[in-house]
Amino acid sequence: MAIHGEPRMLAIPITTPSRLSQVKLFQVEFIYKGDTIQVTVHNQITGPAEGTSMHWHGLLQTGTPWYDGVPSVGQCPIAPGKSFTYTFNADLYGSSWYHSHYSAQYADGISGPMIIHGPKNAAHDIDLGPIMLSDWYHTDYLSIVQGVVSTNIGLTRPVSDNNLINGKMDFDCSAAPAGSQCTSNAGISKFNFTTGKTHRLRLINSGSEGLQRFSIDNHTMTVMANDFVPIQPYDTKSVVLGVGQRTDVLVKANGLPTDAVWMRSNISLSCSSTTVQSSQALAAIYYPQANTTMRPNSTAWTVDDSSCGNDPLSSTVPYYPITPDPNPATTQTIVMDFGPNGTGHWLWTMNKSSFRADYDKSILLLAKQGNTSYPADPEWNVYNFGSNHTIRLIVNNLVPAAHPMHIHGHNMFVLAEGVGTWDGTIVNPKNPQRRDTQMVQGLGYMVFQIDANNPGVWPL
């Protein structure tokens, strides 16, 4: 192991995605805030060969925007048969994940957990590590993407086939599409609780579409962090995670030594494209003297599935207070919509423009060369905020479906969110929620603000 501050060196061979078997290529661990991380990615994808890239979700990439991993924005894709080395600083700490940012490759399994250690804001005895929650599709990602952007509106919101906890959940393969790689009743993930001890669980929604509702039968959880931001602890029976979001919780093992209980993560039937059968993921938690050959028979909490937003902003108060500028230098309104273009293909748009960049001409490189003419081309959909030191964005969602909003290079101050139209009220103006991913509700709004202290080209 390298001394703190020296590079932690890792290599990832990216081979032809073989579906779920690739879901844990490696786990970034034993990393501490301030360490330098160096990862070499080898693109060995064939059948067909295609590019790839790797995004380190939530890290700021301060001073290294070219290692953020978004093709056409900060880098060109890693070409088939080639390698690329990312070198960046662990500038935040907590729980996150890495994933391919090329097309929808990560939906086929090119992803994994990433833990960066730092100070504790709540005491605990045992760290159970990452718990990755993910919807799953038996159809390959490329076929799904072709349907999503097709002229057939019935294919634009594909229905997931299963829901997984750390890559596992039983499935009846007779219901899988012909030719799918599927093993019936393949098993579930299992965890151990130590009686009387407090356990830390690092929840990560690494899925493609599903809003997850996580709970543990007969146990209350204490939320201690959202994304890379520690928060003032509060208790809850269920946790909501949109795609890309992370929540760290503490659970006191207050059961009997012989207990076995279910860990559950359900894709929201109200907010996501799923079915009752495919929405439910289970994992077993065993106390020290429990019969591990038997599955739990505990009863689930009653979980409210009516809202498609995160926990109220009034509850999610950062542990370390930062007050945003009440008078931002500039404000930009962004209207999200979904509809057919001139050829009848369905596309998401922001301010009536989709995003179509050039893999051979990354926007960051063009900016470095002094070429900033691309904002005039609506297909690039670039906003040049110049030297404005604070930026407020008001996002209005005209679509009935909720959607996660993830910003790169920053933690955003989430000032307000809800359904309808923003009335100008800011929640916790002295210390609002900060995080890198936030749900914007269907037919709703989200207002957030960033300090423009990290030069670069950053996707939203």
PDB file of C-alpha atoms in Angstrom, residues 39-260:
ATOM      1  CA  VAL A  39      -5.827   4.199 -12.926  1.00  0.00           C
ATOM      2  CA  THR A  40      -4.913   2.777 -16.328  1.00  0.00           C
ATOM      3  CA  VAL A  41      -7.867   1.621 -18.426  1.00  0.00           C
ATOM      4  CA  HIS A  42      -7.216  -0.886 -21.215  1.00  0.00           C
ATOM      5  CA  ASN A  43      -9.973  -1.005 -23.837  1.00  0.00           C
ATOM      6  CA  GLN A  44     -10.212  -4.634 -24.925  1.00  0.00           C
ATOM      7  CA  ILE A  45     -13.869  -4.509 -25.988  1.00  0.00           C
ATOM      8  CA  THR A  46     -14.647  -6.553 -29.100  1.00  0.00           C
ATOM      9  CA  GLY A  47     -17.726  -7.862 -30.867  1.00  0.00           C
ATOM     10  CA  PRO A  48     -18.210  -5.071 -31.768  1.00  0.00           C
ATOM     11  CA  ALA A  49     -15.203  -2.965 -30.861  1.00  0.00           C
ATOM     12  CA  GLU A  50     -16.148   0.400 -29.425  1.00  0.00           C
ATOM     13  CA  GLY A  51     -14.707   3.261 -27.460  1.00  0.00           C
ATOM     14  CA  THR A  52     -14.939   3.660 -23.705  1.00  0.00           C
ATOM     15  CA  SER A  53     -14.106   6.070 -20.866  1.00  0.00           C
ATOM     16  CA  MET A  54     -14.292   6.066 -17.074  1.00  0.00           C
ATOM     17  CA  HIS A  55     -15.993   8.622 -14.815  1.00  0.00           C
ATOM     18  CA  TRP A  56     -15.179   8.945 -11.104  1.00  0.00           C
ATOM     19  CA  HIS A  57     -18.607   9.924  -9.900  1.00  0.00           C
ATOM     20  CA  GLY A  58     -18.737  12.944  -7.604  1.00  0.00           C
ATOM     21  CA  LEU A  59     -15.027  13.770  -7.440  1.00  0.00           C
ATOM     22  CA  LEU A  60     -14.369  17.412  -8.230  1.00  0.00           C
ATOM     23  CA  GLN A  61     -11.345  16.854 -10.498  1.00  0.00           C
ATOM     24  CA  THR A  62      -9.991  20.211  -9.358  1.00  0.00           C
ATOM     25  CA  GLY A  63      -7.188  21.063 -11.746  1.00  0.00           C
ATOM     26  CA  THR A  64      -7.718  17.859 -13.759  1.00  0.00           C
ATOM     27  CA  PRO A  65     -10.935  18.332 -15.781  1.00  0.00           C
ATOM     28  CA  TRP A  66      -9.449  16.215 -18.581  1.00  0.00           C
ATOM     29  CA  TYR A  67      -9.665  13.176 -16.269  1.00  0.00           C
ATOM     30  CA  ASP A  68     -13.377  13.551 -15.499  1.00  0.00           C
ATOM     31  CA  GLY A  69     -14.082  10.832 -18.051  1.00  0.00           C
ATOM     32  CA  VAL A  70     -16.880  12.209 -20.242  1.00  0.00           C
ATOM     33  CA  PRO A  71     -16.147  11.587 -23.936  1.00  0.00           C
ATOM     34  CA  SER A  72     -16.645  14.597 -26.216  1.00  0.00           C
ATOM     35  CA  VAL A  73     -16.564  16.924 -23.188  1.00  0.00           C
ATOM     36  CA  GLY A  74     -13.278  16.409 -21.325  1.00  0.00           C
ATOM     37  CA  GLN A  75     -11.598  13.750 -23.428  1.00  0.00           C
ATOM     38  CA  CYS A  76     -11.859  11.665 -26.565  1.00  0.00           C
ATOM     39  CA  PRO A  77     -13.021   8.074 -26.032  1.00  0.00           C
ATOM     40  CA  ILE A  78     -10.377   5.451 -25.373  1.00  0.00           C
ATOM     41  CA  ALA A  79     -10.124   3.797 -28.775  1.00  0.00           C
ATOM     42  CA  PRO A  80     -10.456  -0.005 -29.180  1.00  0.00           C
ATOM     43  CA  GLY A  81      -7.189  -1.729 -28.339  1.00  0.00           C
ATOM     44  CA  LYS A  82      -5.763   1.384 -26.662  1.00  0.00           C
ATOM     45  CA  SER A  83      -5.087   2.396 -23.054  1.00  0.00           C
ATOM     46  CA  PHE A  84      -5.462   5.608 -21.086  1.00  0.00           C
ATOM     47  CA  THR A  85      -4.154   6.551 -17.642  1.00  0.00           C
ATOM     48  CA  TYR A  86      -6.224   8.737 -15.320  1.00  0.00           C
ATOM     49  CA  THR A  87      -4.343  10.558 -12.534  1.00  0.00           C
ATOM     50  CA  PHE A  88      -6.371  12.650 -10.108  1.00  0.00           C
ATOM     51  CA  ASN A  89      -6.714  13.697  -6.499  1.00  0.00           C
ATOM     52  CA  ALA A  90      -9.121  12.185  -3.970  1.00  0.00           C
ATOM     53  CA  ASP A  91     -10.414  15.664  -3.196  1.00  0.00           C
ATOM     54  CA  LEU A  92     -13.532  14.527  -1.304  1.00  0.00           C
ATOM     55  CA  TYR A  93     -14.261  11.595   0.990  1.00  0.00           C
ATOM     56  CA  GLY A  94     -17.121   9.186   1.478  1.00  0.00           C
ATOM     57  CA  SER A  95     -18.950   6.678  -0.719  1.00  0.00           C
ATOM     58  CA  SER A  96     -19.263   6.694  -4.479  1.00  0.00           C
ATOM     59  CA  TRP A  97     -18.705   4.646  -7.624  1.00  0.00           C
ATOM     60  CA  TYR A  98     -16.908   4.682 -10.941  1.00  0.00           C
ATOM     61  CA  HIS A  99     -18.529   3.779 -14.243  1.00  0.00           C
ATOM     62  CA  SER A 100     -18.127   3.935 -17.985  1.00  0.00           C
ATOM     63  CA  HIS A 101     -19.441   7.206 -19.405  1.00  0.00           C
ATOM     64  CA  TYR A 102     -19.519   5.990 -23.000  1.00  0.00           C
ATOM     65  CA  SER A 103     -23.098   5.630 -24.230  1.00  0.00           C
ATOM     66  CA  ALA A 104     -24.909   3.353 -21.738  1.00  0.00           C
ATOM     67  CA  GLN A 105     -22.064   0.843 -21.293  1.00  0.00           C
ATOM     68  CA  TYR A 106     -22.308   0.856 -17.514  1.00  0.00           C
ATOM     69  CA  ALA A 107     -25.821  -0.634 -17.788  1.00  0.00           C
ATOM     70  CA  ASP A 108     -24.061  -3.802 -18.975  1.00  0.00           C
ATOM     71  CA  GLY A 109     -21.836  -3.889 -15.900  1.00  0.00           C
ATOM     72  CA  ILE A 110     -18.841  -1.571 -16.384  1.00  0.00           C
ATOM     73  CA  SER A 111     -19.002  -0.026 -12.930  1.00  0.00           C
ATOM     74  CA  GLY A 112     -17.852  -0.547  -9.379  1.00  0.00           C
ATOM     75  CA  PRO A 113     -17.792   1.035  -5.900  1.00  0.00           C
ATOM     76  CA  MET A 114     -15.333   3.694  -4.786  1.00  0.00           C
ATOM     77  CA  ILE A 115     -14.682   4.449  -1.121  1.00  0.00           C
ATOM     78  CA  ILE A 116     -12.490   7.327   0.037  1.00  0.00           C
ATOM     79  CA  HIS A 117     -11.860   7.465   3.764  1.00  0.00           C
ATOM     80  CA  GLY A 118     -11.863  10.610   5.871  1.00  0.00           C
ATOM     81  CA  PRO A 119     -13.100  12.024   9.185  1.00  0.00           C
ATOM     82  CA  LYS A 120     -16.181  10.470  10.793  1.00  0.00           C
ATOM     83  CA  ASN A 121     -19.182  12.636  11.601  1.00  0.00           C
ATOM     84  CA  ALA A 122     -21.020   9.812  13.418  1.00  0.00           C
ATOM     85  CA  ALA A 123     -19.557   6.982  15.474  1.00  0.00           C
ATOM     86  CA  HIS A 124     -19.879   3.366  14.322  1.00  0.00           C
ATOM     87  CA  ASP A 125     -18.217   0.053  15.047  1.00  0.00           C
ATOM     88  CA  ILE A 126     -18.285  -1.891  11.780  1.00  0.00           C
ATOM     89  CA  ASP A 127     -18.119  -0.713   8.160  1.00  0.00           C
ATOM     90  CA  LEU A 128     -20.011  -3.182   5.958  1.00  0.00           C
ATOM     91  CA  GLY A 129     -18.727  -1.430   2.861  1.00  0.00           C
ATOM     92  CA  PRO A 130     -20.544  -0.630  -0.396  1.00  0.00           C
ATOM     93  CA  ILE A 131     -24.064  -1.872  -1.128  1.00  0.00           C
ATOM     94  CA  MET A 132     -24.778  -1.320  -4.808  1.00  0.00           C
ATOM     95  CA  LEU A 133     -28.437  -1.160  -5.818  1.00  0.00           C
ATOM     96  CA  SER A 134     -29.187  -1.598  -9.486  1.00  0.00           C
ATOM     97  CA  ASP A 135     -32.035  -2.248 -11.853  1.00  0.00           C
ATOM     98  CA  TRP A 136     -31.135  -4.864 -14.483  1.00  0.00           C
ATOM     99  CA  TYR A 137     -32.069  -5.530 -18.096  1.00  0.00           C
ATOM    100  CA  HIS A 138     -31.568  -8.816 -19.917  1.00  0.00           C
ATOM    101  CA  THR A 139     -31.452  -7.056 -23.266  1.00  0.00           C
ATOM    102  CA  ASP A 140     -28.021  -5.643 -24.159  1.00  0.00           C
ATOM    103  CA  TYR A 141     -27.536  -1.918 -23.645  1.00  0.00           C
ATOM    104  CA  LEU A 142     -27.057  -1.016 -27.315  1.00  0.00           C
ATOM    105  CA  SER A 143     -30.406  -2.493 -28.306  1.00  0.00           C
ATOM    106  CA  ILE A 144     -32.101  -0.634 -25.450  1.00  0.00           C
ATOM    107  CA  VAL A 145     -30.506   2.680 -26.447  1.00  0.00           C
ATOM    108  CA  GLN A 146     -31.598   2.199 -30.050  1.00  0.00           C
ATOM    109  CA  GLY A 147     -35.164   1.815 -28.798  1.00  0.00           C
ATOM    110  CA  VAL A 148     -34.975   4.774 -26.433  1.00  0.00           C
ATOM    111  CA  VAL A 149     -34.059   7.188 -29.261  1.00  0.00           C
ATOM    112  CA  SER A 150     -36.263   5.520 -31.870  1.00  0.00           C
ATOM    113  CA  THR A 151     -39.520   6.723 -33.422  1.00  0.00           C
ATOM    114  CA  ASN A 152     -41.473   4.193 -31.338  1.00  0.00           C
ATOM    115  CA  ILE A 153     -42.622   5.894 -28.152  1.00  0.00           C
ATOM    116  CA  GLY A 154     -43.371   2.486 -26.643  1.00  0.00           C
ATOM    117  CA  LEU A 155     -39.614   1.748 -26.539  1.00  0.00           C
ATOM    118  CA  THR A 156     -38.513   5.059 -25.023  1.00  0.00           C
ATOM    119  CA  ARG A 157     -38.930   3.916 -21.420  1.00  0.00           C
ATOM    120  CA  PRO A 158     -37.819   0.277 -21.209  1.00  0.00           C
ATOM    121  CA  VAL A 159     -39.056  -1.865 -18.322  1.00  0.00           C
ATOM    122  CA  SER A 160     -36.352  -3.393 -16.116  1.00  0.00           C
ATOM    123  CA  ASP A 161     -36.259  -7.183 -15.726  1.00  0.00           C
ATOM    124  CA  ASN A 162     -34.816  -7.459 -12.222  1.00  0.00           C
ATOM    125  CA  ASN A 163     -33.435  -5.509  -9.264  1.00  0.00           C
ATOM    126  CA  LEU A 164     -30.095  -6.348  -7.662  1.00  0.00           C
ATOM    127  CA  ILE A 165     -28.239  -5.860  -4.384  1.00  0.00           C
ATOM    128  CA  ASN A 166     -24.493  -6.137  -4.953  1.00  0.00           C
ATOM    129  CA  GLY A 167     -25.169  -7.823  -8.280  1.00  0.00           C
ATOM    130  CA  LYS A 168     -27.459 -10.579  -6.992  1.00  0.00           C
ATOM    131  CA  MET A 169     -31.145 -11.470  -6.939  1.00  0.00           C
ATOM    132  CA  ASP A 170     -33.138 -14.557  -7.847  1.00  0.00           C
ATOM    133  CA  PHE A 171     -34.859 -14.701 -11.229  1.00  0.00           C
ATOM    134  CA  ASP A 172     -36.991 -17.172 -13.137  1.00  0.00           C
ATOM    135  CA  CYS A 173     -35.127 -17.410 -16.430  1.00  0.00           C
ATOM    136  CA  SER A 174     -38.165 -18.779 -18.256  1.00  0.00           C
ATOM    137  CA  ALA A 175     -39.267 -15.137 -18.394  1.00  0.00           C
ATOM    138  CA  ALA A 176     -35.978 -13.897 -19.881  1.00  0.00           C
ATOM    139  CA  PRO A 177     -35.672 -12.994 -23.577  1.00  0.00           C
ATOM    140  CA  ALA A 178     -34.400 -15.754 -25.846  1.00  0.00           C
ATOM    141  CA  GLY A 179     -30.608 -15.918 -25.907  1.00  0.00           C
ATOM    142  CA  SER A 180     -30.147 -14.097 -22.596  1.00  0.00           C
ATOM    143  CA  GLN A 181     -27.340 -15.045 -20.229  1.00  0.00           C
ATOM    144  CA  CYS A 182     -29.449 -16.095 -17.274  1.00  0.00           C
ATOM    145  CA  THR A 183     -29.200 -18.523 -14.340  1.00  0.00           C
ATOM    146  CA  SER A 184     -32.463 -19.238 -12.550  1.00  0.00           C
ATOM    147  CA  ASN A 185     -32.495 -18.651  -8.780  1.00  0.00           C
ATOM    148  CA  ALA A 186     -28.823 -17.686  -8.781  1.00  0.00           C
ATOM    149  CA  GLY A 187     -28.916 -16.573  -5.159  1.00  0.00           C
ATOM    150  CA  ILE A 188     -28.884 -13.394  -3.089  1.00  0.00           C
ATOM    151  CA  SER A 189     -26.296 -11.290  -1.301  1.00  0.00           C
ATOM    152  CA  LYS A 190     -25.692 -11.974   2.380  1.00  0.00           C
ATOM    153  CA  PHE A 191     -24.455  -9.735   5.213  1.00  0.00           C
ATOM    154  CA  ASN A 192     -23.535 -10.307   8.858  1.00  0.00           C
ATOM    155  CA  PHE A 193     -24.598  -8.172  11.814  1.00  0.00           C
ATOM    156  CA  THR A 194     -22.828  -8.289  15.175  1.00  0.00           C
ATOM    157  CA  THR A 195     -25.279  -8.028  18.064  1.00  0.00           C
ATOM    158  CA  GLY A 196     -25.163  -4.674  19.829  1.00  0.00           C
ATOM    159  CA  LYS A 197     -22.813  -3.058  17.318  1.00  0.00           C
ATOM    160  CA  THR A 198     -23.480  -0.097  15.009  1.00  0.00           C
ATOM    161  CA  HIS A 199     -22.889  -0.844  11.340  1.00  0.00           C
ATOM    162  CA  ARG A 200     -22.190   1.576   8.496  1.00  0.00           C
ATOM    163  CA  LEU A 201     -23.805   0.779   5.142  1.00  0.00           C
ATOM    164  CA  ARG A 202     -22.696   2.684   2.029  1.00  0.00           C
ATOM    165  CA  LEU A 203     -25.722   2.684  -0.288  1.00  0.00           C
ATOM    166  CA  ILE A 204     -25.111   3.394  -3.987  1.00  0.00           C
ATOM    167  CA  ASN A 205     -27.742   3.516  -6.723  1.00  0.00           C
ATOM    168  CA  SER A 206     -25.667   2.293  -9.667  1.00  0.00           C
ATOM    169  CA  GLY A 207     -28.686   1.575 -11.854  1.00  0.00           C
ATOM    170  CA  SER A 208     -29.841   2.988 -15.168  1.00  0.00           C
ATOM    171  CA  GLU A 209     -33.361   4.240 -14.466  1.00  0.00           C
ATOM    172  CA  GLY A 210     -34.914   2.972 -11.251  1.00  0.00           C
ATOM    173  CA  LEU A 211     -35.576   5.095  -8.175  1.00  0.00           C
ATOM    174  CA  GLN A 212     -34.662   2.839  -5.229  1.00  0.00           C
ATOM    175  CA  ARG A 213     -36.353   2.693  -1.800  1.00  0.00           C
ATOM    176  CA  PHE A 214     -34.047   0.922   0.658  1.00  0.00           C
ATOM    177  CA  SER A 215     -35.031  -0.513   4.043  1.00  0.00           C
ATOM    178  CA  ILE A 216     -34.127  -3.202   6.592  1.00  0.00           C
ATOM    179  CA  ASP A 217     -36.914  -5.092   8.332  1.00  0.00           C
ATOM    180  CA  ASN A 218     -37.306  -4.283  12.049  1.00  0.00           C
ATOM    181  CA  HIS A 219     -34.423  -1.787  11.996  1.00  0.00           C
ATOM    182  CA  THR A 220     -34.279   2.003  11.902  1.00  0.00           C
ATOM    183  CA  MET A 221     -31.472   3.669   9.970  1.00  0.00           C
ATOM    184  CA  THR A 222     -29.593   6.865  10.780  1.00  0.00           C
ATOM    185  CA  VAL A 223     -28.649   8.867   7.686  1.00  0.00           C
ATOM    186  CA  MET A 224     -25.155  10.376   8.057  1.00  0.00           C
ATOM    187  CA  ALA A 225     -24.110  11.419   4.535  1.00  0.00           C
ATOM    188  CA  ASN A 226     -25.593  12.148   1.116  1.00  0.00           C
ATOM    189  CA  ASP A 227     -23.214  11.723  -1.810  1.00  0.00           C
ATOM    190  CA  PHE A 228     -19.831  13.062  -0.635  1.00  0.00           C
ATOM    191  CA  VAL A 229     -21.365  15.421   1.961  1.00  0.00           C
ATOM    192  CA  PRO A 230     -21.683  14.455   5.660  1.00  0.00           C
ATOM    193  CA  ILE A 231     -24.988  15.629   7.114  1.00  0.00           C
ATOM    194  CA  GLN A 232     -26.465  16.088  10.548  1.00  0.00           C
ATOM    195  CA  PRO A 233     -27.740  12.585  11.416  1.00  0.00           C
ATOM    196  CA  TYR A 234     -31.458  11.837  11.356  1.00  0.00           C
ATOM    197  CA  ASP A 235     -33.461   8.616  11.663  1.00  0.00           C
ATOM    198  CA  THR A 236     -35.622   6.988   9.014  1.00  0.00           C
ATOM    199  CA  LYS A 237     -37.135   3.622   8.113  1.00  0.00           C
ATOM    200  CA  SER A 238     -36.435   3.973   4.383  1.00  0.00           C
ATOM    201  CA  VAL A 239     -33.951   5.776   2.153  1.00  0.00           C
ATOM    202  CA  VAL A 240     -34.664   7.139  -1.339  1.00  0.00           C
ATOM    203  CA  LEU A 241     -31.874   6.984  -3.908  1.00  0.00           C
ATOM    204  CA  GLY A 242     -32.116   8.228  -7.478  1.00  0.00           C
ATOM    205  CA  VAL A 243     -29.655   6.950 -10.068  1.00  0.00           C
ATOM    206  CA  GLY A 244     -26.128   8.043  -9.158  1.00  0.00           C
ATOM    207  CA  GLN A 245     -26.994   9.031  -5.592  1.00  0.00           C
ATOM    208  CA  ARG A 246     -25.298   7.645  -2.505  1.00  0.00           C
ATOM    209  CA  THR A 247     -26.415   7.644   1.110  1.00  0.00           C
ATOM    210  CA  ASP A 248     -24.428   6.391   4.096  1.00  0.00           C
ATOM    211  CA  VAL A 249     -26.529   5.046   6.962  1.00  0.00           C
ATOM    212  CA  LEU A 250     -25.854   3.649  10.424  1.00  0.00           C
ATOM    213  CA  VAL A 251     -27.802   0.655  11.726  1.00  0.00           C
ATOM    214  CA  LYS A 252     -27.727  -0.548  15.340  1.00  0.00           C
ATOM    215  CA  ALA A 253     -27.900  -4.350  15.486  1.00  0.00           C
ATOM    216  CA  ASN A 254     -30.511  -4.446  18.244  1.00  0.00           C
ATOM    217  CA  GLY A 255     -32.014  -7.831  17.365  1.00  0.00           C
ATOM    218  CA  LEU A 256     -31.543 -11.193  19.016  1.00  0.00           C
ATOM    219  CA  PRO A 257     -28.335 -13.183  18.351  1.00  0.00           C
ATOM    220  CA  THR A 258     -30.434 -15.748  16.439  1.00  0.00           C
ATOM    221  CA  ASP A 259     -32.220 -13.236  14.205  1.00  0.00           C
ATOM    222  CA  ALA A 260     -32.215 -13.146  10.429  1.00  0.00           C
TER     223      ALA A 260
END
